[in-house]
CSV table of C-alpha atoms in Angstrom, one decimal:
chain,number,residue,atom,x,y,z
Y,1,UNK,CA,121.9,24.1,-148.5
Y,2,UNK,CA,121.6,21.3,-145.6
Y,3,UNK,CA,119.7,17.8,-146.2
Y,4,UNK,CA,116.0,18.6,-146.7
Y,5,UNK,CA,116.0,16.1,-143.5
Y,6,UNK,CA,117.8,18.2,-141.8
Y,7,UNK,CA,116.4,21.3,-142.7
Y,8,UNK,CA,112.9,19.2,-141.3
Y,9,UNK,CA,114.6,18.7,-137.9
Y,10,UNK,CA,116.1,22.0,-137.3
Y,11,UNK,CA,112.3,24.1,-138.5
Y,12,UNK,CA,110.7,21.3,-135.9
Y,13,UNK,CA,113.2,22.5,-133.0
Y,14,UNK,CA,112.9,25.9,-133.7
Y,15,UNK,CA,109.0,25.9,-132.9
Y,16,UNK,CA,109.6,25.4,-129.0
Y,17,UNK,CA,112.4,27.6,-127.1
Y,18,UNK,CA,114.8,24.8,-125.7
Y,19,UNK,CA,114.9,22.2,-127.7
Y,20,UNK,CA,117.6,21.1,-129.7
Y,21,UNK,CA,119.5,18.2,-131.4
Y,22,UNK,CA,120.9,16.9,-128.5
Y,23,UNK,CA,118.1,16.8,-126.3
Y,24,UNK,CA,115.9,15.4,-129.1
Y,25,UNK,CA,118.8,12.8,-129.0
Y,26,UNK,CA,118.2,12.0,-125.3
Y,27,UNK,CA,114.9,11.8,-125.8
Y,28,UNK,CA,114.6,9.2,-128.5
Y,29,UNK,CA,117.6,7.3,-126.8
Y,30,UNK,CA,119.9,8.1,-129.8
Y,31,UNK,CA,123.9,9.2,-129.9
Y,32,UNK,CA,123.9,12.9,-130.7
Y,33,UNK,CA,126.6,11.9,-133.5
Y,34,UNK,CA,123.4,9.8,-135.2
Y,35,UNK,CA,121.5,12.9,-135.3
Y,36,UNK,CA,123.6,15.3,-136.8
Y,37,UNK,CA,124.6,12.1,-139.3
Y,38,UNK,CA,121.3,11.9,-140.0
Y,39,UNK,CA,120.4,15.1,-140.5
Y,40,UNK,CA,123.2,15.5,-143.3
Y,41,UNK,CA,121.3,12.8,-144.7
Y,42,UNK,CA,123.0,9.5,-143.5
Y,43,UNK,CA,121.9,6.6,-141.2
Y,44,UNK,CA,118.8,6.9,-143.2
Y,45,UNK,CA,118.8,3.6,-144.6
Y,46,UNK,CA,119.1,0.1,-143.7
Y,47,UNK,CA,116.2,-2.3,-140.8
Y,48,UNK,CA,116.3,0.6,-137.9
Y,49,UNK,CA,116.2,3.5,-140.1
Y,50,UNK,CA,112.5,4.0,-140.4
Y,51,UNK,CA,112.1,3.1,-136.5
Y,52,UNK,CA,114.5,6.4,-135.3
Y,53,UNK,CA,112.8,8.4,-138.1
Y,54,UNK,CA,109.5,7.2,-136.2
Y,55,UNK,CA,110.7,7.8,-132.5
Y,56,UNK,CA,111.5,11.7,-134.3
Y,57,UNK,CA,108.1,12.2,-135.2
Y,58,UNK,CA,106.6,11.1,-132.0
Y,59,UNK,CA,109.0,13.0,-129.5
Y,60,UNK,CA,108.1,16.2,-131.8
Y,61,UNK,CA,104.5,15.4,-131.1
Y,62,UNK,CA,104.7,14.9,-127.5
Y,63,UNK,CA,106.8,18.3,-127.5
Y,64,UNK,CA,104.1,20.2,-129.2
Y,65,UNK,CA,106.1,20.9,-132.4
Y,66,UNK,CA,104.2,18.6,-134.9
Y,67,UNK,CA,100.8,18.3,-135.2
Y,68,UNK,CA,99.7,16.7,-137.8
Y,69,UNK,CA,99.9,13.5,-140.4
Y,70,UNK,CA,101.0,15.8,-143.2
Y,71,UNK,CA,103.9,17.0,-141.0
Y,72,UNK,CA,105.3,13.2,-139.7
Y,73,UNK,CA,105.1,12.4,-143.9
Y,74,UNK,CA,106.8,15.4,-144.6
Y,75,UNK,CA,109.7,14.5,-142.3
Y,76,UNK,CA,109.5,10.7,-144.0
Y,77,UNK,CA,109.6,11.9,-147.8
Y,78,UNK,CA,112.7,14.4,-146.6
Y,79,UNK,CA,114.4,10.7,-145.4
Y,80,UNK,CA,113.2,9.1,-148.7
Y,81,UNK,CA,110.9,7.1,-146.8
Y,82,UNK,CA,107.0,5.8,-147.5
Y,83,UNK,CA,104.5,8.1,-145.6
Y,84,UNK,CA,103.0,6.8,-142.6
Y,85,UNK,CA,100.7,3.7,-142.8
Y,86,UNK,CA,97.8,2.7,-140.9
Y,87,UNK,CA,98.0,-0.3,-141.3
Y,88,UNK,CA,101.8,-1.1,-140.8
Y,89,UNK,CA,103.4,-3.6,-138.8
Y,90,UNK,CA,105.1,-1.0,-136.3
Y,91,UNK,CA,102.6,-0.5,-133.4
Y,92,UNK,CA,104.4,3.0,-133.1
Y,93,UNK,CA,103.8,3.6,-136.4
Y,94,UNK,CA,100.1,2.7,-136.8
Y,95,UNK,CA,99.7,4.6,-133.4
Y,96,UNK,CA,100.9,8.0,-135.1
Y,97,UNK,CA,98.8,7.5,-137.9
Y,98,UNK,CA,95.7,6.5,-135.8
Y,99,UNK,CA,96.5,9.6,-134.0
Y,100,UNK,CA,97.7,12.5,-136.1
Y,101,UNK,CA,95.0,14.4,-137.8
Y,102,UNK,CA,95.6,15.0,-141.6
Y,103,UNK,CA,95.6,18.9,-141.3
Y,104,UNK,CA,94.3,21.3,-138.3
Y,105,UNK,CA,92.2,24.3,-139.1
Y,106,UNK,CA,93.7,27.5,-138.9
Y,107,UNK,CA,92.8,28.1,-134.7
Y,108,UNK,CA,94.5,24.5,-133.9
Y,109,UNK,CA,96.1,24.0,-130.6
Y,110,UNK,CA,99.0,22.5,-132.9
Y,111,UNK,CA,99.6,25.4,-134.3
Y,112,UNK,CA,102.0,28.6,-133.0
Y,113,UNK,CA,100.1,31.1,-132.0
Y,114,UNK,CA,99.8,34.1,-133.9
Y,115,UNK,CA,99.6,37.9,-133.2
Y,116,UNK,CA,95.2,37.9,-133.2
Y,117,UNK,CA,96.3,35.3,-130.3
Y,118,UNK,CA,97.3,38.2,-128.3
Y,119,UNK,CA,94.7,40.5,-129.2
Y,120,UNK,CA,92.2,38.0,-128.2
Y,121,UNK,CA,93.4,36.9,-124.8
Y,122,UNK,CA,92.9,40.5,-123.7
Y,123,UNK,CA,88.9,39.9,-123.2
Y,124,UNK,CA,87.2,37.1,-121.6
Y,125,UNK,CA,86.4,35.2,-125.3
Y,126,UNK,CA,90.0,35.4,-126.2
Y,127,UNK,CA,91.6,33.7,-122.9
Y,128,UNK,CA,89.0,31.3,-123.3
Y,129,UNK,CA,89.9,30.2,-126.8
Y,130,UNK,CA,93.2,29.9,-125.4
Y,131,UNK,CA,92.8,27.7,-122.6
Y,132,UNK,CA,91.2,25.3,-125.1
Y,133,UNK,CA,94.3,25.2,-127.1
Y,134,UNK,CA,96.1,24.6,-123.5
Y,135,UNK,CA,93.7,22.0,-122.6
Y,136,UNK,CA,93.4,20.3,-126.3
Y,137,UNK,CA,97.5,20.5,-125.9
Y,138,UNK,CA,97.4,18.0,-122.7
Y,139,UNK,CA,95.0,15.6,-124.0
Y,140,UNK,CA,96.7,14.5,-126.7
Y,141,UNK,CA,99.5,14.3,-124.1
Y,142,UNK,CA,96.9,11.8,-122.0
Y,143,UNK,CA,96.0,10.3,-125.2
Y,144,UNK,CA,99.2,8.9,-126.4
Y,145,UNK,CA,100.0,8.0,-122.7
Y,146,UNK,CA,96.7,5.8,-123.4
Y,147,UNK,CA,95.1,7.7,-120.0
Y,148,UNK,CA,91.6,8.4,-121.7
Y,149,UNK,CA,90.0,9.0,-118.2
Y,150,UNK,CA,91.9,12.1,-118.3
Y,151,UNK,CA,91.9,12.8,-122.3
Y,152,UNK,CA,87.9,12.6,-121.6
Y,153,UNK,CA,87.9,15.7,-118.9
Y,154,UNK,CA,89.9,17.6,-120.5
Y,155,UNK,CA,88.1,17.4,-123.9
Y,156,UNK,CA,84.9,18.0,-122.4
Y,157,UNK,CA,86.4,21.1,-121.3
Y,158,UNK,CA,87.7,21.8,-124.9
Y,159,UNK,CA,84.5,21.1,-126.2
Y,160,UNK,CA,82.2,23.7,-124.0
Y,161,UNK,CA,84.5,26.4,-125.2
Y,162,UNK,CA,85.0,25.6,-129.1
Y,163,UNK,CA,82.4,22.9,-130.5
Y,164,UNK,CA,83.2,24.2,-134.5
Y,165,UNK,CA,86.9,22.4,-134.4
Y,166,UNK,CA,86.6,18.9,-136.0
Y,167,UNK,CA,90.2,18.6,-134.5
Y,168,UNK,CA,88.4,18.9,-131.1
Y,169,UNK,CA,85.4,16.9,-131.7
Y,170,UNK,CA,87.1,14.2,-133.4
Y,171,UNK,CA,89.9,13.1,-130.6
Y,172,UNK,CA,86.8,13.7,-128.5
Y,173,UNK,CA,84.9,11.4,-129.9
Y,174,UNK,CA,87.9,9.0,-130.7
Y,175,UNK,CA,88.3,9.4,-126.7
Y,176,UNK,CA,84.6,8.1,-125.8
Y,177,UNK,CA,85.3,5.7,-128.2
Y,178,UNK,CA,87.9,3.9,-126.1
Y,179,UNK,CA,85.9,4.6,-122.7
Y,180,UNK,CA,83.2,2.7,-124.0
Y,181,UNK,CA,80.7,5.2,-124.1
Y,182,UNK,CA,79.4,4.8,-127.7
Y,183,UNK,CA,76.7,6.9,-128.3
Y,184,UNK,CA,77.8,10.2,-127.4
Y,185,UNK,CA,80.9,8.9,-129.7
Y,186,UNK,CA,78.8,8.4,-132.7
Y,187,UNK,CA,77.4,12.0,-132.2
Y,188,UNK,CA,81.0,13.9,-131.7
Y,189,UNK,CA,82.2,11.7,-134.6
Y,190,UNK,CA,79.3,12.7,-136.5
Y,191,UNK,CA,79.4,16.4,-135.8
Y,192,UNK,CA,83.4,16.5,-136.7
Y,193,UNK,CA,82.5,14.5,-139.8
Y,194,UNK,CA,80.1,17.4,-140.9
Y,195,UNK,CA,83.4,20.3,-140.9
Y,196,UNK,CA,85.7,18.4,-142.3
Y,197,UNK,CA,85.8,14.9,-144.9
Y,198,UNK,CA,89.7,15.5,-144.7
Y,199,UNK,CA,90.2,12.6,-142.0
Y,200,UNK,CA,87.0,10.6,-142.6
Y,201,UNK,CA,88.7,7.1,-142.8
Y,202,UNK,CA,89.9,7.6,-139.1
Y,203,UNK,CA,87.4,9.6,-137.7
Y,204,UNK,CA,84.5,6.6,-140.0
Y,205,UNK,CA,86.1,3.9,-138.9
Y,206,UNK,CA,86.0,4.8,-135.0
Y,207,UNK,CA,82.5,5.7,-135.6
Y,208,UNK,CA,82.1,1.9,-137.2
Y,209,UNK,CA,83.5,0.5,-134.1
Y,210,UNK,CA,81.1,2.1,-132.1
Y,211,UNK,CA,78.0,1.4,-134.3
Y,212,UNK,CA,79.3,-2.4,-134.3
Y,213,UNK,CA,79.7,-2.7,-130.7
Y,214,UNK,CA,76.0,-1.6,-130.1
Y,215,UNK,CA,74.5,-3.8,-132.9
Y,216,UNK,CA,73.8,-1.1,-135.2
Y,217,UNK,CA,75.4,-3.2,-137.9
Y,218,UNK,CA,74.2,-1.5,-140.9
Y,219,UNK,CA,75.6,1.7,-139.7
Y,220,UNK,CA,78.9,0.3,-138.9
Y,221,UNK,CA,79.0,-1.6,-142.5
Y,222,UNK,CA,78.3,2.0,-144.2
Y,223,UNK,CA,81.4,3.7,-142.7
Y,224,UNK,CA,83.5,0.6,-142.9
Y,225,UNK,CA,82.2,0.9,-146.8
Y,226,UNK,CA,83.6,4.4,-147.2
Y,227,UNK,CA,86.9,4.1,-145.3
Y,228,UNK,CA,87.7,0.8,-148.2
Y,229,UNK,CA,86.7,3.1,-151.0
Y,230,UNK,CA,88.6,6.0,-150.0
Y,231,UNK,CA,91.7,3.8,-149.7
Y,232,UNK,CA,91.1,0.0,-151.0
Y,233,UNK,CA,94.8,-1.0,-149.5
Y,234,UNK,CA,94.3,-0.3,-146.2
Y,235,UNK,CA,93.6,-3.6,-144.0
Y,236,UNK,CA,91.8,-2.1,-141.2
Y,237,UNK,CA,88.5,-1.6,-143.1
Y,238,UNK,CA,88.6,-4.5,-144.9
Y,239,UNK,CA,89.4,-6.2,-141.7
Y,240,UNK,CA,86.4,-4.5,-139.4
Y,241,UNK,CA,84.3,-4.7,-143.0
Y,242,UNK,CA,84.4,-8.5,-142.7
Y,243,UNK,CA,83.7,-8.7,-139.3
Y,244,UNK,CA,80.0,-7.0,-139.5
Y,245,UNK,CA,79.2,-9.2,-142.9
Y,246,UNK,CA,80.0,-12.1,-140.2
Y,247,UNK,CA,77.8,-10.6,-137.7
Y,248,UNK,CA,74.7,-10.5,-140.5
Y,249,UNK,CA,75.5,-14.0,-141.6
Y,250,UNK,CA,77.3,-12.8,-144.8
Y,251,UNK,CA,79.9,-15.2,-144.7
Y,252,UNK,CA,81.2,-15.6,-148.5
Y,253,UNK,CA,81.2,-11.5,-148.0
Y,254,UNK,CA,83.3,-11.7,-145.1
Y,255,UNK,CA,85.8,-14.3,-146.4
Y,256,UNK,CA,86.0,-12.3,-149.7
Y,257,UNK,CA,87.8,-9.0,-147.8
Y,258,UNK,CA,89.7,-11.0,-144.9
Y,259,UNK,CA,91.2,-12.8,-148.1
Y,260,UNK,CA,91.7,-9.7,-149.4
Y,261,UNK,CA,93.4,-7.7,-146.1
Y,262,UNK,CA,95.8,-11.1,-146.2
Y,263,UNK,CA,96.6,-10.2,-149.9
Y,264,UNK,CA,97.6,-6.7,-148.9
Y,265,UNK,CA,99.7,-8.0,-146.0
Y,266,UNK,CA,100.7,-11.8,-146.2
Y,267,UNK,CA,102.0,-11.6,-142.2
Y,268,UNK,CA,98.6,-9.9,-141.1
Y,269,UNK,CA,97.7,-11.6,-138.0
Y,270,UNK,CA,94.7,-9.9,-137.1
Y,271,UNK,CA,93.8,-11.0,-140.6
Y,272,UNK,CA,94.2,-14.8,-139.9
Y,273,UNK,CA,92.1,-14.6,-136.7
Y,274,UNK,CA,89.5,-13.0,-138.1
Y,275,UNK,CA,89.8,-15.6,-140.5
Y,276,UNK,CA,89.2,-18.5,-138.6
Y,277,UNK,CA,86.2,-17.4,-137.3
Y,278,UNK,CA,84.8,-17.2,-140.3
Y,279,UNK,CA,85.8,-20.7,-141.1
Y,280,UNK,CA,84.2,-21.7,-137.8
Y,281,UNK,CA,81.0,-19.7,-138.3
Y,282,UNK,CA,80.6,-21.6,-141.6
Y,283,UNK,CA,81.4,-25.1,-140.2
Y,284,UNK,CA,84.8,-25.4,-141.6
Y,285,UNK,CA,86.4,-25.9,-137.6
Y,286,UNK,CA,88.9,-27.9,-138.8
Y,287,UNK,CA,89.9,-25.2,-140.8
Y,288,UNK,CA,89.5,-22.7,-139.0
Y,289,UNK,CA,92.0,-24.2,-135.7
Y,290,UNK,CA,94.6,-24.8,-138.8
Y,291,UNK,CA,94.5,-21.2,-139.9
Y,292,UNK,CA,94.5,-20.1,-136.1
Y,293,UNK,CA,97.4,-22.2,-135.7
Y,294,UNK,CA,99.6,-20.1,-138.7
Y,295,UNK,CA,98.3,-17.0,-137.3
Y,296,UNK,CA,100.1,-17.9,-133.4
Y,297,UNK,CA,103.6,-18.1,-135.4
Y,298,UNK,CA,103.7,-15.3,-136.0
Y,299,UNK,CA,105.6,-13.1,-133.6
Y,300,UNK,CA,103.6,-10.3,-131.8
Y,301,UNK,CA,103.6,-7.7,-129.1
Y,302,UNK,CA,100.9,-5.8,-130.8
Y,303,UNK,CA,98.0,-5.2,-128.2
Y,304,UNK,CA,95.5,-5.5,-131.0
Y,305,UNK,CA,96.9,-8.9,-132.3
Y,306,UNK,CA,96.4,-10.6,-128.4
Y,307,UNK,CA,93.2,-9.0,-128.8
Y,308,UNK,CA,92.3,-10.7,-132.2
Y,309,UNK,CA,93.9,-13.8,-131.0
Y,310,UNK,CA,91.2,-13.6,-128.1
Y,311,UNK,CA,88.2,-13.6,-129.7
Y,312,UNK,CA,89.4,-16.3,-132.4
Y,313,UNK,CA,89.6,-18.4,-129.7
Y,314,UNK,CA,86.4,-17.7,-128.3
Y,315,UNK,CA,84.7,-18.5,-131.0
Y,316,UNK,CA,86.7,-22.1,-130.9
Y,317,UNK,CA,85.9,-22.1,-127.7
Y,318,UNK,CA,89.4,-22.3,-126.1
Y,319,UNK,CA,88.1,-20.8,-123.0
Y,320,UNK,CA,92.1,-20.3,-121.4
Y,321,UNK,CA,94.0,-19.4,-124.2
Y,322,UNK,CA,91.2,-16.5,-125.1
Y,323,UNK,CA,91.4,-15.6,-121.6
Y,324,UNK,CA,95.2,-15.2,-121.3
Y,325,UNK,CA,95.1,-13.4,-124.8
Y,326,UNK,CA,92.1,-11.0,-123.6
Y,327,UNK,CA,94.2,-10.3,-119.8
Y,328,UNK,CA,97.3,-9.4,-122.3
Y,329,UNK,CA,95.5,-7.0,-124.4
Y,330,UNK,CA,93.6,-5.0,-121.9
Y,331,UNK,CA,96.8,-4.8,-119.5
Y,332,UNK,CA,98.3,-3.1,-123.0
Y,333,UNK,CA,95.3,-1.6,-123.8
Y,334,UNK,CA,92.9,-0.2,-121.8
Y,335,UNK,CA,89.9,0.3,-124.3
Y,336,UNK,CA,90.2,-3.9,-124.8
Y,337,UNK,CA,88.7,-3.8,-121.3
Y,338,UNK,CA,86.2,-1.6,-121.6
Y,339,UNK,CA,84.8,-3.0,-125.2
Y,340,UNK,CA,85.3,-6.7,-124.1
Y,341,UNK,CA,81.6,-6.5,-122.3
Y,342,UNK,CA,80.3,-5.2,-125.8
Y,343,UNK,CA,81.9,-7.0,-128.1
Y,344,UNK,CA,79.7,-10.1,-129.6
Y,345,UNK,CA,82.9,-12.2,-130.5
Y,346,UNK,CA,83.8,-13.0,-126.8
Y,347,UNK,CA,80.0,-14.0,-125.5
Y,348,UNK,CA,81.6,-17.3,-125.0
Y,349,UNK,CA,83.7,-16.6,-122.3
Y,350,UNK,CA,81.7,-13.5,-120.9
Y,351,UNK,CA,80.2,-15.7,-117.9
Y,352,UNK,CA,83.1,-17.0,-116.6
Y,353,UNK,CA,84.8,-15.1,-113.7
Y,354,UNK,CA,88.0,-14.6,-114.7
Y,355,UNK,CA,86.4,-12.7,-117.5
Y,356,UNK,CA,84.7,-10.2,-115.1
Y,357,UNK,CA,88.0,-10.1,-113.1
Y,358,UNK,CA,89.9,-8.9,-116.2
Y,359,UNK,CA,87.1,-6.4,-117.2
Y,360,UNK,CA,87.3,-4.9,-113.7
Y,361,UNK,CA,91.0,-5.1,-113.2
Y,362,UNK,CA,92.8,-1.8,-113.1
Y,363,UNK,CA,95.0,-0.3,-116.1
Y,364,UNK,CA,98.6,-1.2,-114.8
């Protein structure tokens, strides 16, 4: 009997004709003697050990051979490592969790196909269903390569052919999402909501972000509520939770789950933004430039820490540093550019030109 790592890797290589050990070892940039020590259960340890296991998972997703969150833990718990977590300090890592669905139904994309496969693609209904699974396939592709323009089309295409997939409707929706186009979002969201509760805290929390960017506040509070009870350690809820209870003057609310996200995760740096605006929305600027100030030692290269750095300072009105923070996160990130005319937290600098310059930029 191998390493039940091992045995992971080899069952993930066998799914796809041509891949192997030592191209996967190319691909993630890693000596083919690390694999193979790895798969017998070494280099599994030790500061880099999660990151390789990480740069696995995410070369088996963009080759089609993993699909879903339950997989990428299954590989983790065969290393003896924690399952993924959303909330982690890894940007690769929070990206695969933010990505991967829990589970696919039993007609995903993800999946091999099986022998009906065949049968159906002889008639028109069949090839169809298919090309879905062809076109679902290469936007997840353009949605990891953060080109949503082209995840958009080719879900809309999905869509028209197969609108009972909550697989389908929900990167859909998580698509719009990022292109700024909100409501149509909150209806794909809702719709893949209604087949499946399996991955509501991703699915509820990009419907949140939506409801919060057009004001609908209350809405946005509900599914920010539900993601937190579903799974109370998570920072992101409490995190987009405090935000709203700022946006309806809620203040003591607000402070009560930042403090609490900072709890969770002492170096959270999104945290400590968020944070001092809260401070500064209740008079406490002093305060609030102090706890802005611990949150820009930390070290980051996270597009949604620029981001949160941006619209702290806002709020303070530090008109440059916001700015620079905002050009760095949209450059990263393209849905920073496309929210940044919605989002209430950067008002203060919305007038100003080099605002409208970033906004209009394009992706590099």
């Amino acid at each position: 009997m191998g390493h039940p790592f091992g045995d992971r890797i080899r069952q993930h290589l066998s799914r796809k004709h041509g891949l192997s050990q030592s191209r996967l070892g190319q691909g993630v940039d890693l000596d083919a003697a690390v694999i193979s020590a790895m798969c017998r259960g070494q280099r599994l340890t030790g500061p880099l050990a999660r990151e390789r296991v990480l740069k696995i998972i995410a070369w088996f997703q963009e080759h089609n051979v993993l699909a879903t969150r339950s997989e990428a833990n299954d590989l983790l718990v065969a290393a003896k490592m924690a399952p993924l977590q959303a909330d982690a300090a890894d940007a690769l890592e929070r990206r695969l969790a933010e990505m991967l669905p829990e589970t696919v139904r039993d007609t995903d994309p993800a999946e091999p196909a099986s022998q009906s496969a065949t049968t159906l693609a002889s008639n028109t209904a069949g090839e169809r269903l298919l090309m879905a699974r062809s076109r679902y396939r290469a936007a997840r592709k353009a949605f990891s390569a953060r080109d949503y323009v082209q995840a958009e089309s080719l879900l809309r295409e999905v869509v028209a052919i197969d609108r009972d997939s909550s697989s389908y409707l929900g990167l859909l929706g998580r698509v719009l999402v990022r292109n700024a186009k909100f409501e149509e979002a909150i209806s794909c969201l809702t719709a893949a909501l209604e087949l499946t509760q399996v991955n509501h805290i991703m699915y509820g929390n990009n419907r949140g972000i939506a409801y919060r960017l057009l004001g609908q506040y209350g809405k946005a509070l509900d599914d920010f509520k539900v993601s937190n009870t579903k799974n109370p350690r998570l920072t992101l809820p409490l995190r987009l939770k405090s935000m709203v209870w700022l946006h309806l003057g809620h203040l003591e609310n607000a402070l009560q789950d930042i403090d609490r996200a900072i709890e969770l995760k002492p170096t959270y740096l999104c945290g400590y933004s968020i944070r001092s605006i809260i401070l500064n929305a209740r008079g406490d600027t002093q305060e609030a430039i102090r706890v802005l100030e611990i949150a820009e030692t930390m070290t980051t290269q996270d597009e949604e820490e620029f981001y949160c750095l941006s619209l702290a300072h806002s709020q303070l009105k530090h008109d440059e540093k916001a700015l620079q923070y905002l050009r760095i996160a949209a450059n990263m990130e393209p849905k920073y550019r496309n929210w940044a005319p919605f989002e209430p937290l950067l008002k203060p600098i919305s007038t100003l030109p080099e605002f409208h310059d970033i906004i209009k930029a394009k992706p590099h």
